Short mmCIF file of C-alpha atoms in Angstrom, two decimals:
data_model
loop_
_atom_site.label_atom_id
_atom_site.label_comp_id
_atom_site.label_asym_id
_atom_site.label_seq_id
_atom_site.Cartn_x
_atom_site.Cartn_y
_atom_site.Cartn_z
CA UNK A 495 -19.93 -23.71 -4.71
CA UNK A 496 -16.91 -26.06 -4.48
CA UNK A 497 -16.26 -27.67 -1.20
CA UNK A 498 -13.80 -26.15 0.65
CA UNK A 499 -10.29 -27.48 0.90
CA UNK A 500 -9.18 -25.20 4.29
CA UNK A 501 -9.43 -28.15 6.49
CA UNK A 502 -6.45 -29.76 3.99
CA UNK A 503 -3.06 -30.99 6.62
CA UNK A 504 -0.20 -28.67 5.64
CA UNK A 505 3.37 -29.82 6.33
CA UNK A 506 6.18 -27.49 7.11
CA UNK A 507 9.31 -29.02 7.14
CA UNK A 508 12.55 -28.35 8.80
CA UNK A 509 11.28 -26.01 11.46
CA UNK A 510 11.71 -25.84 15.32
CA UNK A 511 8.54 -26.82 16.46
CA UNK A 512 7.66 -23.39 17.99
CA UNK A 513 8.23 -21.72 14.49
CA UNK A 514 6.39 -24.34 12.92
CA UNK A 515 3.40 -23.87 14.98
CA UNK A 516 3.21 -20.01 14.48
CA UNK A 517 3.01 -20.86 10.79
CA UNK A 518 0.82 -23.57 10.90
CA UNK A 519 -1.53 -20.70 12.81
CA UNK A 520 -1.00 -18.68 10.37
CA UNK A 521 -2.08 -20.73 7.62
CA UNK A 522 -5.31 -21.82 9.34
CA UNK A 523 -6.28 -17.91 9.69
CA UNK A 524 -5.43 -16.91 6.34
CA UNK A 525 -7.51 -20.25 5.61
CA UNK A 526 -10.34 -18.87 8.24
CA UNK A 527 -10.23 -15.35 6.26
CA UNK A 528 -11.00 -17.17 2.78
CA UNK A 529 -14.11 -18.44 4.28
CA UNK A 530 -15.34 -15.08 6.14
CA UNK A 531 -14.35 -12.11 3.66
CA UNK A 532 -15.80 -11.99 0.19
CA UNK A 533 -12.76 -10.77 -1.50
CA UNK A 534 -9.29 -10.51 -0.90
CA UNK A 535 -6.29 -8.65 -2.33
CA UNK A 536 -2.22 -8.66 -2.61
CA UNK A 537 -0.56 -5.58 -1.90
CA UNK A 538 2.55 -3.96 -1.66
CA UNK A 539 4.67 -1.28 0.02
CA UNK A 540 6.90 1.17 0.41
CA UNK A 541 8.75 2.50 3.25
CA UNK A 542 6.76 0.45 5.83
CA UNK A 543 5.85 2.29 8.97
CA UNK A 544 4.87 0.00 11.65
CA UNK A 545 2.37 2.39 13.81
CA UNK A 546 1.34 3.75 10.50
CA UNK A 547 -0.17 0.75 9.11
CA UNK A 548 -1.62 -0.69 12.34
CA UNK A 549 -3.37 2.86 12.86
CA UNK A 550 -4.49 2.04 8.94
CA UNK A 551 -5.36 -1.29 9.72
CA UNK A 552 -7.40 -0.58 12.61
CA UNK A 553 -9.54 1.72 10.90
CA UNK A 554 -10.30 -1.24 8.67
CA UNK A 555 -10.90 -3.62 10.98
CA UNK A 556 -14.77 -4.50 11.73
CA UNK A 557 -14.46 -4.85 7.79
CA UNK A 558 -11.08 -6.67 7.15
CA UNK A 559 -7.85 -8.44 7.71
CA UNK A 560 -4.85 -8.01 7.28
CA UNK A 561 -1.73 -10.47 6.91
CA UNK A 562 2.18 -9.76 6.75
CA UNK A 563 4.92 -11.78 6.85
CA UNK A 564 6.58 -14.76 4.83
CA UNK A 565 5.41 -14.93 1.35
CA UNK A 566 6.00 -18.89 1.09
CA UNK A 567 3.82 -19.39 3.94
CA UNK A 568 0.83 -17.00 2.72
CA UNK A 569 1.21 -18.84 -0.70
CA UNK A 570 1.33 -22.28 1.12
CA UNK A 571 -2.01 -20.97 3.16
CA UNK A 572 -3.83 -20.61 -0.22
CA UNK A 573 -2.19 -22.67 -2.86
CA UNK A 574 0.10 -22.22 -4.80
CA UNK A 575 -1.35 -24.02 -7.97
CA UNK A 576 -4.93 -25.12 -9.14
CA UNK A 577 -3.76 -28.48 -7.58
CA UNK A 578 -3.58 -27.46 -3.88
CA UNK A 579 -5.41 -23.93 -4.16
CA UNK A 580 -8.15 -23.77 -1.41
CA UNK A 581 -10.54 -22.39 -3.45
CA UNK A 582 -11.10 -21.95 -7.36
CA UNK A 583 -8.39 -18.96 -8.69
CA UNK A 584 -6.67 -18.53 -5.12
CA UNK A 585 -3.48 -19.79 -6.84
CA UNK A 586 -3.72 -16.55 -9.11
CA UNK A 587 -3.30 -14.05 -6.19
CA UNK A 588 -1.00 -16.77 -4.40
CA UNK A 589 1.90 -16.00 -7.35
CA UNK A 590 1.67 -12.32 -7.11
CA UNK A 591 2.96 -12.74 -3.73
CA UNK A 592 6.77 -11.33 -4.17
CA UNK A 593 8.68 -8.99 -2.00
CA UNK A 594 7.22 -6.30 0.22
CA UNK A 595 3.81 -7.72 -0.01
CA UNK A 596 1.05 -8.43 2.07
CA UNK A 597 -2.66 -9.72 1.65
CA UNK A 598 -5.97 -7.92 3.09
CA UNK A 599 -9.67 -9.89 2.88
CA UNK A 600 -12.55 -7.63 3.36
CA UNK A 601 -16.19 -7.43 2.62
CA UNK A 602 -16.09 -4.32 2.01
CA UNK A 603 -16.91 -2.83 -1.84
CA UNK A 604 -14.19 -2.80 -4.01
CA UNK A 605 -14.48 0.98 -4.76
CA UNK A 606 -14.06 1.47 -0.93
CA UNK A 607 -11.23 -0.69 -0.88
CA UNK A 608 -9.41 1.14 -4.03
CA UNK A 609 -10.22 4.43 -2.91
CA UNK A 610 -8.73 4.09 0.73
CA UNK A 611 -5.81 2.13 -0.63
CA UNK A 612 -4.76 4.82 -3.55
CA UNK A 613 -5.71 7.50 -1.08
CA UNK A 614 -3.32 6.60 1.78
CA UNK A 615 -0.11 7.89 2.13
CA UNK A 616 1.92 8.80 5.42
CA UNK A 617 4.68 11.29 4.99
CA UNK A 618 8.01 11.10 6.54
CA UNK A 619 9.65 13.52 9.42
CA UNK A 620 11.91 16.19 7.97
CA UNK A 621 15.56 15.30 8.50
CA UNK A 622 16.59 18.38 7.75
CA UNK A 623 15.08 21.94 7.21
CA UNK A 624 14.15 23.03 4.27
CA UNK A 625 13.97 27.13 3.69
CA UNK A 626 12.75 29.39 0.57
CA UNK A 627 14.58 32.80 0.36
CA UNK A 628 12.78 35.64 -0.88
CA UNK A 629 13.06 36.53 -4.44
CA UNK A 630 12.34 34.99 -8.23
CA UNK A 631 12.11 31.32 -8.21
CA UNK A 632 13.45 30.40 -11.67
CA UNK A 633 12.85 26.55 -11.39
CA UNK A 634 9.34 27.09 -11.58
CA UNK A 635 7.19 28.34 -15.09
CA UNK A 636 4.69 31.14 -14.52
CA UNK A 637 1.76 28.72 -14.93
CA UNK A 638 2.75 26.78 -11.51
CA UNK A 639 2.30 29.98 -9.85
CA UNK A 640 -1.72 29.15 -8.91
CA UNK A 641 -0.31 25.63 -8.03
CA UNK A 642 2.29 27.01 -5.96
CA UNK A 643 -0.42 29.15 -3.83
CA UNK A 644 -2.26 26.34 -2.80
CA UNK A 645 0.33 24.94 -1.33
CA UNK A 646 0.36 28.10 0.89
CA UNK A 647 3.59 29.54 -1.00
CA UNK A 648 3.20 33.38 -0.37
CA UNK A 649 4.32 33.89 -4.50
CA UNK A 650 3.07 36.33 -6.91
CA UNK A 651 3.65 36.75 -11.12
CA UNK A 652 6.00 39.73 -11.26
CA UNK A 653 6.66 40.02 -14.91
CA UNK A 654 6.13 36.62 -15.77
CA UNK A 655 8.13 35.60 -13.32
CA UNK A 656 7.29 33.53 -10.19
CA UNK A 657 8.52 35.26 -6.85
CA UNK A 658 8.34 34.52 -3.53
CA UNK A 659 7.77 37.36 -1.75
CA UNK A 660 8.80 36.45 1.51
CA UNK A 661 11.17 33.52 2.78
CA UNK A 662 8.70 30.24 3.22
CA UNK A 663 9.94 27.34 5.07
CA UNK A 664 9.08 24.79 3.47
CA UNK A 665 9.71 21.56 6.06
CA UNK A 666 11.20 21.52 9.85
CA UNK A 667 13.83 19.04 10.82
CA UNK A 668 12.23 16.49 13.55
CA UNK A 669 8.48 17.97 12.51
CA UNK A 670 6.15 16.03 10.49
CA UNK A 671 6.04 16.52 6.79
CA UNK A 672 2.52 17.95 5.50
CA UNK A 673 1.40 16.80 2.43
CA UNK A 674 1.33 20.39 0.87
CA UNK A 675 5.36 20.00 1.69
CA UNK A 676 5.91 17.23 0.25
CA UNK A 677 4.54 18.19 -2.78
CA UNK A 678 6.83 20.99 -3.07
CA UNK A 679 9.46 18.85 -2.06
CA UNK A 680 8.99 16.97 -5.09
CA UNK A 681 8.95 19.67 -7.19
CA UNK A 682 11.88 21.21 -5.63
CA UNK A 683 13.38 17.54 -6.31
CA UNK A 684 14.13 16.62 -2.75
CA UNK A 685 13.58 12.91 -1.95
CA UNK A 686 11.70 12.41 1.24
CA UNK A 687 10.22 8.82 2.43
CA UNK A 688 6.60 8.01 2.16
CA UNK A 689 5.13 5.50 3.08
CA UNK A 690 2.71 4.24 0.52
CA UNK A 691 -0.10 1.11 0.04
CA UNK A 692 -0.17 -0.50 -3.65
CA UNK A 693 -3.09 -2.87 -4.56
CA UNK A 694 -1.90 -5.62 -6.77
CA UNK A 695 -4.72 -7.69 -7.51
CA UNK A 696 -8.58 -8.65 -6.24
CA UNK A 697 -9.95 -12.08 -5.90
CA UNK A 698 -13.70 -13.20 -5.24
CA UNK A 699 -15.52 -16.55 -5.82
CA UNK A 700 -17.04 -14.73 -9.26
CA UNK A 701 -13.72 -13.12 -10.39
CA UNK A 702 -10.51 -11.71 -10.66
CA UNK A 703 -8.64 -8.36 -11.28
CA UNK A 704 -5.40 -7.26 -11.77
CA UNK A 705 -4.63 -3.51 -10.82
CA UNK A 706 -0.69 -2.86 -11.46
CA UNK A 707 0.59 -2.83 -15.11
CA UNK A 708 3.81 -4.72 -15.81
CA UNK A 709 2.89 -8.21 -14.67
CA UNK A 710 3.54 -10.88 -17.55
CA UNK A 711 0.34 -12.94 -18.76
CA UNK A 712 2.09 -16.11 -17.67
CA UNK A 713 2.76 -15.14 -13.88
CA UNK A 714 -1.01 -15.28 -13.59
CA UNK A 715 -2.46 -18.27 -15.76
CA UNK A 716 -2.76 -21.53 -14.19
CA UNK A 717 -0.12 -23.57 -15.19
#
């Protein structure tokens, strides 16, 4: 295995020294991370929920670790070329660092780690109430009718048609939004926030994986 660069000096310039030090911590735990997890991934986000993803990252946490925050000083942490990466390939993860993003090492199986990932999703509060009338519903073809049941839609075929045959409320204003809402939300076409986890990439010692389509051949080869 090659030796380990973590213990490398990192300068961070033009920084009060208070901010400099919480970086400079920062760096030496993503550093620490490198050396304890087997693998580690980027992620990204949408509509971040603060208790949301500390309840998330709690459940993960005899396994993992998590890190948000400045994208420089993540990518500073674990190199941002082959030159200064802290191990072999970190620099490959280090450049899909953009935006809303975040890393999380774990030893936990990848399969775990994709299925909780693609799995979790935290819907938003109603901001406003959201009510079915009785009667056809014309936006919808008879074939979503089975669909629309599971989603505990009191419908029936009446002539092809879909009908409801009492008014459903759909969502609540203030009241949290059930996933069985939201997906009629969506078909309904209302908007609501989610908030939603998006692996990027994985990284081990024996390879790496890219999970999102759309990211250019050259944002990942070592220069």
């Amino acid at each position: 295995m090659p030796k380990s660069k973590r213990n490398r000096p990192v300068t961070l310039s033009k920084t009060k020294k208070k901010g400099r030090e919480h970086k400079e911590n920062v760096v030496n735990s993503i550093r620490d991370a490198v050396e304890k997890y087997d693998s580690a991934y980027v992620f990204t986000f949408e509509n971040m929920r603060n208790l949301k993803f500390k309840e998330f990252r709690d459940r993960l946490k005899s396994s993992s670790r998590f890190f948000l925050g400045s994208n420089k000083v993540m990518q500073v942490a674990l190199g941002r070329s082959v030159a200064d990466e802290i191990r072999s390939g970190l620099h490959k993860i280090s450049k899909l660092l953009r935006g809303d993003s975040g890393l999380c090492f774990t030893s936990l199986p990848k399969e775990d780690i994709q299925r909780l990932f693609n799995e979790y999703e935290d819907y938003d509060f109603a901001r406003t109430e959201v009510e079915l009338k009785e009667g056809p519903l014309d936006q919808f073809t008879h074939e979503m009718e089975p669909f629309l049941r599971k989603q505990g839609m009191p419908v029936r075929l009446n002539k092809g048609v879909v009908e409801l045959v009492s008014d459903f409320v759909v969502c609540e204003e203030g009241k949290p939004i059930s996933p069985e809402s939201s997906r009629i939300l969506r078909l309904l076409g209302i908007k609501m926030a989610t908030f939603k986890l998006h692996l990027i990439c994985r990284w081990s010692s024996e390879d790496f994986e890219v999970y999102r389509e759309g990211l250019e051949d050259s944002d990942i080869e070592s220069s």
